[in-house]
Amino acid sequence: PACQTVFLSRDATYCSIRCSAAIEATARRSMPLPEDVPGCRWIALGNGKFTLVDQADYDVVGSVMWHDNGKGYAVAMIDGKAVKLHQMLAGKLCDHISRDPYDNRRSNLRPASKLLNAYNRKKRSDKKSSPYVGVSPRGNKWIARITANKVNRFLGYFNTAEEAAAARDEAAKRLHGEFARLTLPNDG
């Protein structure tokens, strides 16, 4: 060890308990990386999860001990504060275009207010009445709703969930623009 103080673990000798924990955590993170992505690097988050960053950003953030915060975001303690990797790279108010919080390439991050970021969020899992965002049953019909600029808008009654989802997707394109969360397949 580099320091004078020595801590003996059953497997090795370290300069401190803290150092031993860091080295053992690094060993747990050294599992096989996902497939290479040209111009990018993977950062291990522990528990078999990885986050993807651009090579230029890896040179800055690669030496930090990042972990998964349980919601899919890479987080590290820096100067006593929890810092999310994507916010460190693109600013406090940013959004993952693909909705994949493990993809922290700059091409997948864009500036976004809290309101715009909410337009792009995933469907809440506690609403199991419909597989579509903004669609729910009402009697023998389906209703579609959308929120834009903090105003909840009723889009109408429909015979099928798919018709309601199509109406909701059209409204999302019109009202949310590039942040629209579309729910029907092949809808771009």
GROMACS .gro file of C-alpha atoms in nm:
model
  188
    1PRO     CA    1   0.000   0.000   0.000
    2ALA     CA    2   0.097   0.359  -0.063
    3CYS     CA    3   0.013   0.482   0.292
    4GLN     CA    4   0.182   0.397   0.619
    5THR     CA    5  -0.133   0.261   0.788
    6VAL     CA    6  -0.213  -0.098   0.696
    7PHE     CA    7  -0.550  -0.274   0.718
    8LEU     CA    8  -0.548  -0.651   0.678
    9SER     CA    9  -0.845  -0.806   0.505
   10ARG     CA   10  -0.880  -1.184   0.475
   11ASP     CA   11  -0.792  -1.154   0.103
   12ALA     CA   12  -0.537  -0.873   0.084
   13THR     CA   13  -0.357  -0.586   0.254
   14TYR     CA   14  -0.491  -0.231   0.212
   15CYS     CA   15  -0.399   0.110   0.346
   16SER     CA   16  -0.745   0.158   0.503
   17ILE     CA   17  -1.091   0.006   0.537
   18ARG     CA   18  -1.217   0.269   0.291
   19CYS     CA   19  -0.950   0.177   0.038
   20SER     CA   20  -1.032  -0.193   0.072
   21ALA     CA   21  -1.402  -0.124   0.008
   22ALA     CA   22  -1.318   0.082  -0.301
   23ILE     CA   23  -1.087  -0.183  -0.443
   24GLU     CA   24  -1.335  -0.464  -0.375
   25ALA     CA   25  -1.616  -0.259  -0.534
   26THR     CA   26  -1.397  -0.203  -0.840
   27ALA     CA   27  -1.341  -0.579  -0.865
   28ARG     CA   28  -1.719  -0.637  -0.860
   29ARG     CA   29  -1.751  -0.386  -1.145
   30SER     CA   30  -1.496  -0.561  -1.366
   31MET     CA   31  -1.745  -0.804  -1.519
   32PRO     CA   32  -1.759  -0.831  -1.901
   33LEU     CA   33  -1.863  -0.508  -2.072
   34PRO     CA   34  -2.153  -0.488  -2.320
   35GLU     CA   35  -2.074  -0.469  -2.692
   36ASP     CA   36  -1.841  -0.193  -2.805
   37VAL     CA   37  -2.001   0.124  -2.941
   38PRO     CA   38  -1.768   0.326  -3.169
   39GLY     CA   39  -1.653   0.651  -3.006
   40CYS     CA   40  -1.803   0.554  -2.669
   41ARG     CA   41  -1.709   0.382  -2.344
   42TRP     CA   42  -1.905   0.183  -2.087
   43ILE     CA   43  -1.892   0.265  -1.716
   44ALA     CA   44  -1.981  -0.015  -1.474
   45LEU     CA   45  -2.245   0.080  -1.216
   46GLY     CA   46  -2.233  -0.243  -1.016
   47ASN     CA   47  -2.498  -0.518  -1.006
   48GLY     CA   48  -2.427  -0.600  -1.371
   49LYS     CA   49  -2.543  -0.259  -1.500
   50PHE     CA   50  -2.350  -0.019  -1.721
   51THR     CA   51  -2.393   0.332  -1.855
   52LEU     CA   52  -2.271   0.453  -2.194
   53VAL     CA   53  -2.080   0.781  -2.239
   54ASP     CA   54  -1.887   0.945  -2.522
   55GLN     CA   55  -1.512   0.883  -2.521
   56ALA     CA   56  -1.442   1.255  -2.460
   57ASP     CA   57  -1.667   1.248  -2.152
   58TYR     CA   58  -1.516   0.921  -2.026
   59ASP     CA   59  -1.182   1.096  -1.985
   60VAL     CA   60  -1.355   1.330  -1.734
   61VAL     CA   61  -1.608   1.102  -1.560
   62GLY     CA   62  -1.447   0.759  -1.597
   63SER     CA   63  -1.245   0.784  -1.276
   64VAL     CA   64  -1.554   0.859  -1.061
   65MET     CA   65  -1.721   0.569  -0.875
   66TRP     CA   66  -2.073   0.573  -1.029
   67HIS     CA   67  -2.361   0.352  -0.913
   68ASP     CA   68  -2.721   0.285  -1.015
   69ASN     CA   69  -2.964   0.480  -0.794
   70GLY     CA   70  -3.240   0.220  -0.834
   71LYS     CA   71  -3.426   0.428  -1.094
   72GLY     CA   72  -3.177   0.364  -1.372
   73TYR     CA   73  -2.966   0.678  -1.329
   74ALA     CA   74  -2.589   0.679  -1.279
   75VAL     CA   75  -2.517   0.871  -0.957
   76ALA     CA   76  -2.200   0.955  -0.764
   77MET     CA   77  -2.124   1.143  -0.444
   78ILE     CA   78  -1.916   1.446  -0.536
   79ASP     CA   79  -1.823   1.697  -0.265
   80GLY     CA   80  -2.087   1.543  -0.038
   81LYS     CA   81  -2.371   1.578  -0.292
   82ALA     CA   82  -2.542   1.315  -0.508
   83VAL     CA   83  -2.479   1.406  -0.872
   84LYS     CA   84  -2.653   1.239  -1.166
   85LEU     CA   85  -2.419   1.166  -1.457
   86HIS     CA   86  -2.650   1.302  -1.729
   87GLN     CA   87  -2.694   1.630  -1.538
   88MET     CA   88  -2.318   1.659  -1.490
   89LEU     CA   89  -2.272   1.623  -1.867
   90ALA     CA   90  -2.563   1.830  -2.001
   91GLY     CA   91  -2.679   2.055  -1.716
   92LYS     CA   92  -2.941   2.027  -1.443
   93LEU     CA   93  -3.238   2.057  -1.680
   94CYS     CA   94  -3.188   1.790  -1.944
   95ASP     CA   95  -3.370   1.491  -2.091
   96HIS     CA   96  -3.276   1.149  -2.233
   97ILE     CA   97  -3.419   1.154  -2.587
   98SER     CA   98  -3.447   0.773  -2.603
   99ARG     CA   99  -3.591   0.754  -2.246
  100ASP     CA  100  -3.299   0.521  -2.165
  101PRO     CA  101  -3.125   0.662  -1.855
  102TYR     CA  102  -2.826   0.431  -1.913
  103ASP     CA  103  -2.749   0.605  -2.246
  104ASN     CA  104  -2.557   0.918  -2.146
  105ARG     CA  105  -2.406   1.001  -2.483
  106ARG     CA  106  -2.436   1.372  -2.566
  107SER     CA  107  -2.635   1.282  -2.878
  108ASN     CA  108  -2.902   1.134  -2.647
  109LEU     CA  109  -2.917   1.432  -2.407
  110ARG     CA  110  -3.102   1.756  -2.476
  111PRO     CA  111  -3.195   2.064  -2.276
  112ALA     CA  112  -3.545   2.035  -2.129
  113SER     CA  113  -3.750   2.212  -1.867
  114LYS     CA  114  -3.924   1.998  -1.603
  115LEU     CA  115  -4.245   2.040  -1.801
  116LEU     CA  116  -4.091   1.924  -2.131
  117ASN     CA  117  -3.917   1.636  -1.956
  118ALA     CA  118  -4.254   1.522  -1.816
  119TYR     CA  119  -4.393   1.495  -2.171
  120ASN     CA  120  -4.130   1.231  -2.247
  121ARG     CA  121  -4.171   1.016  -1.934
  122LYS     CA  122  -4.276   0.652  -1.937
  123LYS     CA  123  -4.630   0.538  -1.863
  124ARG     CA  124  -4.682   0.492  -1.491
  125SER     CA  125  -4.689   0.123  -1.406
  126ASP     CA  126  -4.966   0.162  -1.148
  127LYS     CA  127  -5.221   0.239  -1.420
  128LYS     CA  128  -5.296  -0.107  -1.557
  129SER     CA  129  -5.627  -0.029  -1.727
  130SER     CA  130  -5.469   0.034  -2.068
  131PRO     CA  131  -5.133  -0.031  -2.230
  132TYR     CA  132  -5.147   0.322  -2.378
  133VAL     CA  133  -5.048   0.651  -2.221
  134GLY     CA  134  -5.349   0.879  -2.169
  135VAL     CA  135  -5.610   0.613  -2.249
  136SER     CA  136  -5.854   0.460  -2.001
  137PRO     CA  137  -6.188   0.273  -2.011
  138ARG     CA  138  -6.522   0.447  -1.941
  139GLY     CA  139  -6.811   0.205  -1.948
  140ASN     CA  140  -6.804   0.033  -2.287
  141LYS     CA  141  -6.596   0.314  -2.445
  142TRP     CA  142  -6.241   0.442  -2.415
  143ILE     CA  143  -6.139   0.799  -2.338
  144ALA     CA  144  -5.822   0.980  -2.437
  145ARG     CA  145  -5.665   1.263  -2.239
  146ILE     CA  146  -5.344   1.461  -2.262
  147THR     CA  147  -5.178   1.726  -2.048
  148ALA     CA  148  -4.996   2.018  -2.210
  149ASN     CA  149  -4.874   2.335  -2.042
  150LYS     CA  150  -5.022   2.211  -1.713
  151VAL     CA  151  -5.372   2.189  -1.866
  152ASN     CA  152  -5.547   1.849  -1.878
  153ARG     CA  153  -5.734   1.812  -2.209
  154PHE     CA  154  -6.013   1.566  -2.281
  155LEU     CA  155  -5.980   1.431  -2.638
  156GLY     CA  156  -6.303   1.233  -2.662
  157TYR     CA  157  -6.472   0.894  -2.639
  158PHE     CA  158  -6.365   0.610  -2.871
  159ASN     CA  159  -6.487   0.259  -2.950
  160THR     CA  160  -6.145   0.095  -2.904
  161ALA     CA  161  -5.834   0.161  -2.698
  162GLU     CA  162  -5.632   0.178  -3.023
  163GLU     CA  163  -5.854   0.457  -3.165
  164ALA     CA  164  -5.815   0.651  -2.840
  165ALA     CA  165  -5.438   0.595  -2.846
  166ALA     CA  166  -5.418   0.718  -3.208
  167ALA     CA  167  -5.604   1.037  -3.111
  168ARG     CA  168  -5.378   1.084  -2.810
  169ASP     CA  169  -5.065   1.031  -3.023
  170GLU     CA  170  -5.180   1.293  -3.276
  171ALA     CA  171  -5.243   1.540  -2.995
  172ALA     CA  172  -4.902   1.459  -2.844
  173LYS     CA  173  -4.727   1.534  -3.175
  174ARG     CA  174  -4.914   1.864  -3.204
  175LEU     CA  175  -4.878   1.974  -2.839
  176HIS     CA  176  -4.547   1.820  -2.726
  177GLY     CA  177  -4.344   1.836  -3.049
  178GLU     CA  178  -4.011   1.656  -3.030
  179PHE     CA  179  -4.082   1.556  -2.667
  180ALA     CA  180  -4.397   1.363  -2.762
  181ARG     CA  181  -4.426   1.016  -2.607
  182LEU     CA  182  -4.603   0.810  -2.873
  183THR     CA  183  -4.759   0.481  -2.772
  184LEU     CA  184  -4.866   0.313  -3.095
  185PRO     CA  185  -4.610   0.107  -3.287
  186ASN     CA  186  -4.470   0.250  -3.612
  187ASP     CA  187  -4.584   0.595  -3.513
  188GLY     CA  188  -4.304   0.842  -3.567
   0.00000   0.00000   0.00000
